[in-house]
Amino acid sequence: MQFVTGKKEEKTVLLSEIISGNYTHKSVVLRGFVHTVRDMSEFSFLVIRTFEGIIQCVTSTEVTKDVVASLKEGMTVEVQGEVHEELRAPNGYEIILTRLLILSEPAKDSTMPLPISKWKLNTSLEAKLSLRPIALRNIRERAIFKIQEGIVRGFRDFLFSEHFTEVRTPKIVAGNAEGGANVFKLEYFGKKAFLAQSPQFYKQTMVGVYDRVFEAAPVFRAEKHNTTRHLNEYTSLDFEMGYIDSFEDIMNMETAMLTFIFELLSKDYKKECEILGINLPKTDKIPAVRFDEAKQLVSEKYDRKIKNPFDLEPEEEVLIGRYFKEEYDSDFVFVTHYPSKKRPFYAMDDPSDKRFTLSFDLLFKGMEITTGGQRIHNYEEQVAKMKDRGMNIEDFEHYLMIHKHGMPPHGGLGIGLERLTMRLLEEANVRETSLFPRDVSRLEP
Amino acid sequence: MQFVTGKKEEKTVLLSEIISGNYTHKSVVLRGFVHTVRDMSEFSFLVIRTFEGIIQCVTSTEVTKDVVASLKEGMTVEVQGEVHEELRAPNGYEIILTRLLILSEPAKDSTMPLPISKWKLNTSLEAKLSLRPIALRNIRERAIFKIQEGIVRGFRDFLFSEHFTEVRTPKIVAGNAEGGANVFKLEYFGKKAFLAQSPQFYKQTMVGVYDRVFEAAPVFRAEKHNTTRHLNEYTSLDFEMGYIDSFEDIMNMETAMLTFIFELLSKDYKKECEILGINLPKTDKIPAVRFDEAKQLVSEKYDRKIKNPFDLEPEEEVLIGRYFKEEYDSDFVFVTHYPSKKRPFYAMDDPSDKRFTLSFDLLFKGMEITTGGQRIHNYEEQVAKMKDRGMNIEDFEHYLMIHKHGMPPHGGLGIGLERLTMRLLEEANVRETSLFPRDVSRLEP
């Protein structure tokens, strides 16, 4: 009988360990992709790519120029050799080769369809997306999704430290929380089902169980419009918290969370921030302005007529962002008290003026990245608001169960992960910040 | 202008802080659900429930029996009072009330449909699932999903420490990875789309980018059978790693990961392990046995005829689990070298006997909780195997792109989170370990 007892000792070392100087003048084994081969006439450089970056290897009497010349981009290899400091090499170290082993090869007649070893892929977004599996191997491209990993880690780690519980709610649902037509329909064993537009009902439900909950998971919106800021499938970072005093508690929590995330990025994702040239924004003091005031301020400063006092156009969002950058040097601004008509049925109206809600959006460099607010927790109040809107109470039996049997005052928010990443990187198209974007015309790869 | 600067000081204390003795003889403020009210003739106990558990409050001249008698289960309250040690109280402490404030109330004519304040809900699974939003408020029920949170935390934290990158792959896909008919179809802007049965193609793709990746996300299977161990939507814990020497590297990694998870549970989820009476299994030495040998061993020991040498029936899985418990005192057993016919087209065949694959399942107490193995990385080999199976190469253009342009030797696995939780808790039905289970007849709540 054979037994599996756990991880074996790794034979290979990490690139980061070499760069930190732990292996200088020592022999190391490393595995990675053939990134480039450069003929320097007397010798050649073989540059190897691992998940941590690239390292230069130098040919020798043991591993000759001829051997390295026969290598091809896309092969994976195991190399062995002695580490030396070399200031002119990428990352300051190089390996003098003593052994080289080919681990795998690309297809016989293949040529790399994109110049992935270049610093920046100077190809169209369309080409990058069609060749996504390969394009992502580019060091700059892949850094984008390490940043995204960091954002989600920060989101979770911060909320765990604030006593939130992580939940997993269903994506196949019987009804849709956000209303509207942008919902994907599904055949479910002869019944009609939908893909969840948000975990709204379920995260509220779970507040009744754990007081504070969060989820980072896919949501689905059947938006028919091809815009630079919409995806049909994206990651929603949701949290929901009970026992709040007001919806401002949620804005406070988000502000502290963003601060935590950006600190984590500056620490654990420093390399990727440098690769992408990210300037991490300040979050110590985020202005909060009422919806109607924001419209007024922007209208006055930029001489723009208010067309609809109950709606915010994308151009107005951009101008509000600009206003608070110019006046308060802030990349972020909370816009509060959205009109009731523009918010879902579960939003709590402002008792002092029922035309508005105790809700907010967070704009980041002029784009909405978060929607949040306080929810109605009282059963009679929720039922009345639904009836006012002509909704059928019976359709929401399972949701209203939580109000019926008691809910604490609560509220929460949803953050679009890809949009947050997009604004942080100042990308022009949200597709740049989704690994495999889904839009009206794109279902592959 | 108002500014949001981050989290405010909490007015309330945590139950865990009271229990750890930090507030003895001090006045505290706490918020929570009215769990129970007990009339003790001279005074009353008001038991409050928070996400951390329950605490007993005692009436006083300031907050009288009459006031507490008017409270109703499902209300949420803020209480203030002095903390005293009281060995007879749950958790060893009680609060002598000085102030009580009702924060919210259930519907006027509502009565709690389940005895959620009891230790164990002695109701049918059917009733529990229909009233899930309320049933989950029971302390034992909610402990199940804290354990599940812990498993996912352990999975992620371990893999981060092993230099894996977290990825988010699309759930709406153009083709299906696992084959077979159990796939949900979707109307996608006039095109046919599917819900992902697994992140298989995408996680392999991402090995070409980050060497080692993982994802914990929903997957969808349109299984038409109502069994105690199938769900139509579940959470798959997937990892995939490059530069492996053999598929045994994956079993080693999983073993180390399970050890890490169970250590985390014993430390950070001790309370929930006690509530649920969990005996954490040993993972220091997991037996690994070939598929054909396992069938033989079980056939001999339990006098059972081998019906089909190329398939494993659920009853055989149970017996294999029993065999290794009896002979080696192990709750886990790796069954290796599954027949090629039973594995997908991307599984690598054993070069020494092509009828079998370099793959494995992990059985936990007689049930499959993991499927894994080495994948084909060579383009020509993959194309040949697909053609052998009569597959259309053109349908897999985006997937085969990674083989064409080079992939390291790699493999990985997928773990069914709900099944792992189910076996750990020795639950009889996997629906017990899904927050809001989806099955053939259940789409709500």
mmCIF file of C-alpha atoms in Angstrom, chain B residues 112-318:
data_model
loop_
_atom_site.group_PDB
_atom_site.id
_atom_site.type_symbol
_atom_site.label_atom_id
_atom_site.label_comp_id
_atom_site.label_asym_id
_atom_site.label_seq_id
_atom_site.Cartn_x
_atom_site.Cartn_y
_atom_site.Cartn_z
ATOM 1 C CA MET B 112 -42.340 31.958 14.427
ATOM 2 C CA PRO B 113 -43.006 29.014 12.070
ATOM 3 C CA LEU B 114 -40.161 26.879 13.480
ATOM 4 C CA PRO B 115 -38.820 26.492 17.035
ATOM 5 C CA ILE B 116 -35.537 28.142 16.044
ATOM 6 C CA SER B 117 -34.508 28.812 19.643
ATOM 7 C CA LYS B 118 -34.364 25.064 20.365
ATOM 8 C CA TRP B 119 -31.000 23.347 20.240
ATOM 9 C CA LYS B 120 -31.948 21.119 17.338
ATOM 10 C CA LEU B 121 -34.732 21.709 14.842
ATOM 11 C CA ASN B 122 -36.638 18.425 15.001
ATOM 12 C CA THR B 123 -38.443 19.032 11.737
ATOM 13 C CA SER B 124 -38.289 17.319 8.379
ATOM 14 C CA LEU B 125 -35.677 18.354 5.852
ATOM 15 C CA GLU B 126 -38.555 19.395 3.611
ATOM 16 C CA ALA B 127 -39.918 21.824 6.219
ATOM 17 C CA LYS B 128 -36.458 23.168 7.005
ATOM 18 C CA LEU B 129 -35.760 23.859 3.341
ATOM 19 C CA SER B 130 -39.110 25.503 2.671
ATOM 20 C CA LEU B 131 -38.547 27.802 5.639
ATOM 21 C CA ARG B 132 -34.816 28.094 5.025
ATOM 22 C CA PRO B 133 -34.545 31.873 5.680
ATOM 23 C CA ILE B 134 -35.872 31.269 9.188
ATOM 24 C CA ALA B 135 -34.470 27.756 9.814
ATOM 25 C CA LEU B 136 -30.934 29.064 9.284
ATOM 26 C CA ARG B 137 -31.355 31.283 12.353
ATOM 27 C CA ASN B 138 -31.141 28.186 14.504
ATOM 28 C CA ILE B 139 -27.724 28.060 16.171
ATOM 29 C CA ARG B 140 -26.952 24.525 15.057
ATOM 30 C CA GLU B 141 -28.072 25.153 11.470
ATOM 31 C CA ARG B 142 -26.018 28.283 11.093
ATOM 32 C CA ALA B 143 -22.926 26.568 12.551
ATOM 33 C CA ILE B 144 -22.909 24.288 9.472
ATOM 34 C CA PHE B 145 -22.218 27.234 7.197
ATOM 35 C CA LYS B 146 -19.554 28.705 9.438
ATOM 36 C CA ILE B 147 -17.743 25.381 9.034
ATOM 37 C CA GLN B 148 -18.216 25.755 5.290
ATOM 38 C CA GLU B 149 -16.792 29.276 5.457
ATOM 39 C CA GLY B 150 -13.794 27.825 7.297
ATOM 40 C CA ILE B 151 -13.225 25.152 4.660
ATOM 41 C CA VAL B 152 -13.137 27.746 1.874
ATOM 42 C CA ARG B 153 -10.888 30.037 3.930
ATOM 43 C CA GLY B 154 -8.505 27.174 4.528
ATOM 44 C CA PHE B 155 -8.558 26.221 0.845
ATOM 45 C CA ARG B 156 -7.682 29.764 -0.201
ATOM 46 C CA ASP B 157 -5.187 30.568 2.536
ATOM 47 C CA PHE B 158 -3.289 27.341 1.953
ATOM 48 C CA LEU B 159 -3.132 27.826 -1.811
ATOM 49 C CA PHE B 160 -2.051 31.458 -1.472
ATOM 50 C CA SER B 161 0.794 30.250 0.735
ATOM 51 C CA GLU B 162 1.711 27.804 -2.045
ATOM 52 C CA HIS B 163 1.900 30.621 -4.631
ATOM 53 C CA PHE B 164 -1.376 29.935 -6.387
ATOM 54 C CA THR B 165 -3.238 32.854 -7.989
ATOM 55 C CA GLU B 166 -6.981 33.254 -7.532
ATOM 56 C CA VAL B 167 -8.915 33.536 -10.802
ATOM 57 C CA ARG B 168 -12.527 34.287 -11.786
ATOM 58 C CA THR B 169 -13.676 32.455 -14.867
ATOM 59 C CA PRO B 170 -16.973 32.894 -16.753
ATOM 60 C CA LYS B 171 -20.056 30.894 -15.823
ATOM 61 C CA ILE B 172 -21.822 31.581 -19.116
ATOM 62 C CA VAL B 173 -19.944 29.568 -21.723
ATOM 63 C CA ALA B 174 -20.190 28.538 -25.359
ATOM 64 C CA GLY B 175 -19.279 24.881 -24.898
ATOM 65 C CA ASN B 176 -19.258 22.387 -22.103
ATOM 66 C CA ALA B 177 -16.114 20.904 -20.620
ATOM 67 C CA GLU B 178 -17.304 17.703 -19.052
ATOM 68 C CA GLY B 179 -19.445 16.415 -21.907
ATOM 69 C CA GLY B 180 -22.712 14.603 -21.355
ATOM 70 C CA ALA B 181 -26.247 15.890 -21.293
ATOM 71 C CA ASN B 182 -26.355 17.416 -17.824
ATOM 72 C CA VAL B 183 -25.847 20.997 -18.915
ATOM 73 C CA PHE B 184 -28.207 23.956 -18.517
ATOM 74 C CA LYS B 185 -29.002 25.790 -21.727
ATOM 75 C CA LEU B 186 -29.463 29.512 -21.941
ATOM 76 C CA GLU B 187 -30.689 32.012 -24.515
ATOM 77 C CA TYR B 188 -27.835 34.500 -25.010
ATOM 78 C CA PHE B 189 -28.780 37.318 -27.384
ATOM 79 C CA GLY B 190 -29.993 34.895 -30.029
ATOM 80 C CA LYS B 191 -27.098 32.497 -29.510
ATOM 81 C CA LYS B 192 -27.073 29.238 -27.600
ATOM 82 C CA ALA B 193 -25.066 29.311 -24.404
ATOM 83 C CA PHE B 194 -24.543 27.034 -21.418
ATOM 84 C CA LEU B 195 -23.917 27.335 -17.719
ATOM 85 C CA ALA B 196 -20.420 26.127 -16.877
ATOM 86 C CA GLN B 197 -20.288 22.591 -15.469
ATOM 87 C CA SER B 198 -16.753 23.280 -14.298
ATOM 88 C CA PRO B 199 -14.025 25.880 -14.851
ATOM 89 C CA GLN B 200 -11.887 23.150 -16.474
ATOM 90 C CA PHE B 201 -10.875 24.834 -19.759
ATOM 91 C CA TYR B 202 -10.352 28.197 -18.104
ATOM 92 C CA LYS B 203 -8.309 26.991 -15.185
ATOM 93 C CA GLN B 204 -6.022 25.083 -17.540
ATOM 94 C CA THR B 205 -5.756 28.234 -19.644
ATOM 95 C CA MET B 206 -4.749 30.216 -16.579
ATOM 96 C CA VAL B 207 -1.952 27.752 -15.739
ATOM 97 C CA GLY B 208 -0.334 29.098 -18.906
ATOM 98 C CA VAL B 209 -0.495 32.553 -17.306
ATOM 99 C CA TYR B 210 0.176 32.104 -13.571
ATOM 100 C CA ASP B 211 1.625 28.541 -13.294
ATOM 101 C CA ARG B 212 -0.733 27.708 -10.394
ATOM 102 C CA VAL B 213 -4.328 28.893 -10.043
ATOM 103 C CA PHE B 214 -7.456 28.254 -8.041
ATOM 104 C CA GLU B 215 -11.105 29.233 -7.990
ATOM 105 C CA ALA B 216 -13.923 28.680 -5.497
ATOM 106 C CA ALA B 217 -17.121 29.349 -7.429
ATOM 107 C CA PRO B 218 -20.516 27.966 -8.406
ATOM 108 C CA VAL B 219 -20.876 25.258 -11.063
ATOM 109 C CA PHE B 220 -24.082 23.996 -12.613
ATOM 110 C CA ARG B 221 -25.174 20.464 -13.484
ATOM 111 C CA ALA B 222 -28.571 19.690 -14.958
ATOM 112 C CA GLU B 223 -28.767 16.251 -13.274
ATOM 113 C CA LYS B 224 -32.301 15.004 -13.624
ATOM 114 C CA HIS B 225 -32.054 12.625 -10.669
ATOM 115 C CA ASN B 226 -33.066 13.496 -7.156
ATOM 116 C CA THR B 227 -30.429 11.820 -4.994
ATOM 117 C CA THR B 228 -29.129 12.578 -1.518
ATOM 118 C CA ARG B 229 -25.731 13.536 -2.905
ATOM 119 C CA HIS B 230 -26.405 15.621 -6.019
ATOM 120 C CA LEU B 231 -27.174 19.332 -6.310
ATOM 121 C CA ASN B 232 -27.903 21.192 -9.529
ATOM 122 C CA GLU B 233 -25.838 24.143 -8.396
ATOM 123 C CA TYR B 234 -22.885 23.677 -6.071
ATOM 124 C CA THR B 235 -19.577 25.205 -5.134
ATOM 125 C CA SER B 236 -16.531 23.707 -6.761
ATOM 126 C CA LEU B 237 -13.138 24.215 -5.142
ATOM 127 C CA ASP B 238 -10.803 23.961 -8.095
ATOM 128 C CA PHE B 239 -7.067 24.172 -8.366
ATOM 129 C CA GLU B 240 -4.732 23.543 -11.258
ATOM 130 C CA MET B 241 -0.946 23.494 -11.157
ATOM 131 C CA GLY B 242 1.780 23.564 -13.740
ATOM 132 C CA TYR B 243 5.268 22.011 -13.788
ATOM 133 C CA ILE B 244 4.184 18.832 -12.047
ATOM 134 C CA ASP B 245 6.339 15.704 -12.162
ATOM 135 C CA SER B 246 3.349 13.412 -11.920
ATOM 136 C CA PHE B 247 -0.288 13.381 -10.877
ATOM 137 C CA GLU B 248 0.909 12.386 -7.423
ATOM 138 C CA ASP B 249 1.995 16.009 -6.906
ATOM 139 C CA ILE B 250 -1.690 16.917 -6.974
ATOM 140 C CA MET B 251 -2.624 14.298 -4.396
ATOM 141 C CA ASN B 252 0.211 15.519 -2.193
ATOM 142 C CA MET B 253 -0.987 19.097 -2.523
ATOM 143 C CA GLU B 254 -4.551 18.117 -1.669
ATOM 144 C CA THR B 255 -3.425 16.146 1.370
ATOM 145 C CA ALA B 256 -1.431 19.099 2.694
ATOM 146 C CA MET B 257 -4.406 21.352 1.966
ATOM 147 C CA LEU B 258 -6.842 19.145 3.884
ATOM 148 C CA THR B 259 -4.436 19.073 6.820
ATOM 149 C CA PHE B 260 -4.307 22.872 6.738
ATOM 150 C CA ILE B 261 -8.107 23.165 6.554
ATOM 151 C CA PHE B 262 -8.741 20.826 9.483
ATOM 152 C CA GLU B 263 -6.135 22.629 11.575
ATOM 153 C CA LEU B 264 -7.845 25.927 10.794
ATOM 154 C CA LEU B 265 -11.215 24.474 11.799
ATOM 155 C CA SER B 266 -9.836 23.104 15.065
ATOM 156 C CA LYS B 267 -8.415 26.539 15.882
ATOM 157 C CA ASP B 268 -10.695 29.248 14.476
ATOM 158 C CA TYR B 269 -13.941 27.244 14.264
ATOM 159 C CA LYS B 270 -13.608 25.332 17.528
ATOM 160 C CA LYS B 271 -16.988 26.547 18.766
ATOM 161 C CA GLU B 272 -18.809 25.344 15.643
ATOM 162 C CA CYS B 273 -16.962 21.996 15.721
ATOM 163 C CA GLU B 274 -18.255 21.541 19.275
ATOM 164 C CA ILE B 275 -21.817 22.619 18.428
ATOM 165 C CA LEU B 276 -21.914 20.092 15.597
ATOM 166 C CA GLY B 277 -19.927 17.373 17.367
ATOM 167 C CA ILE B 278 -17.400 17.152 14.554
ATOM 168 C CA ASN B 279 -14.508 14.703 14.873
ATOM 169 C CA LEU B 280 -11.867 16.137 12.589
ATOM 170 C CA PRO B 281 -10.351 13.332 10.494
ATOM 171 C CA LYS B 282 -6.655 12.503 10.273
ATOM 172 C CA THR B 283 -4.903 13.310 7.011
ATOM 173 C CA ASP B 284 -1.264 12.572 7.825
ATOM 174 C CA LYS B 285 -1.223 9.329 5.857
ATOM 175 C CA ILE B 286 -3.907 8.821 3.218
ATOM 176 C CA PRO B 287 -3.815 5.431 1.474
ATOM 177 C CA ALA B 288 -3.698 5.457 -2.331
ATOM 178 C CA VAL B 289 -4.882 2.402 -4.216
ATOM 179 C CA ARG B 290 -5.311 1.687 -7.905
ATOM 180 C CA PHE B 291 -8.874 1.554 -9.204
ATOM 181 C CA ASP B 292 -8.595 -2.113 -10.273
ATOM 182 C CA GLU B 293 -6.900 -3.112 -7.006
ATOM 183 C CA ALA B 294 -9.539 -1.346 -4.950
ATOM 184 C CA LYS B 295 -12.278 -3.269 -6.716
ATOM 185 C CA GLN B 296 -10.397 -6.509 -6.121
ATOM 186 C CA LEU B 297 -9.755 -5.854 -2.421
ATOM 187 C CA VAL B 298 -13.379 -5.034 -1.755
ATOM 188 C CA SER B 299 -14.616 -7.957 -3.807
ATOM 189 C CA GLU B 300 -12.486 -10.351 -1.758
ATOM 190 C CA LYS B 301 -13.091 -8.945 1.693
ATOM 191 C CA TYR B 302 -16.832 -8.388 1.381
ATOM 192 C CA ASP B 303 -17.520 -11.299 -0.951
ATOM 193 C CA ARG B 304 -18.949 -9.163 -3.705
ATOM 194 C CA LYS B 305 -18.845 -10.026 -7.378
ATOM 195 C CA ILE B 306 -17.213 -7.495 -9.738
ATOM 196 C CA LYS B 307 -19.922 -6.669 -12.267
ATOM 197 C CA ASN B 308 -18.134 -4.129 -14.420
ATOM 198 C CA PRO B 309 -14.329 -3.856 -14.190
ATOM 199 C CA PHE B 310 -14.400 -0.364 -15.725
ATOM 200 C CA ASP B 311 -16.922 1.308 -13.483
ATOM 201 C CA LEU B 312 -17.297 2.030 -9.765
ATOM 202 C CA GLU B 313 -20.778 1.800 -8.290
ATOM 203 C CA PRO B 314 -21.767 3.973 -5.300
ATOM 204 C CA GLU B 315 -22.007 0.769 -3.202
ATOM 205 C CA GLU B 316 -18.430 -0.073 -4.112
ATOM 206 C CA GLU B 317 -17.313 3.406 -3.080
ATOM 207 C CA VAL B 318 -18.931 2.838 0.292
#
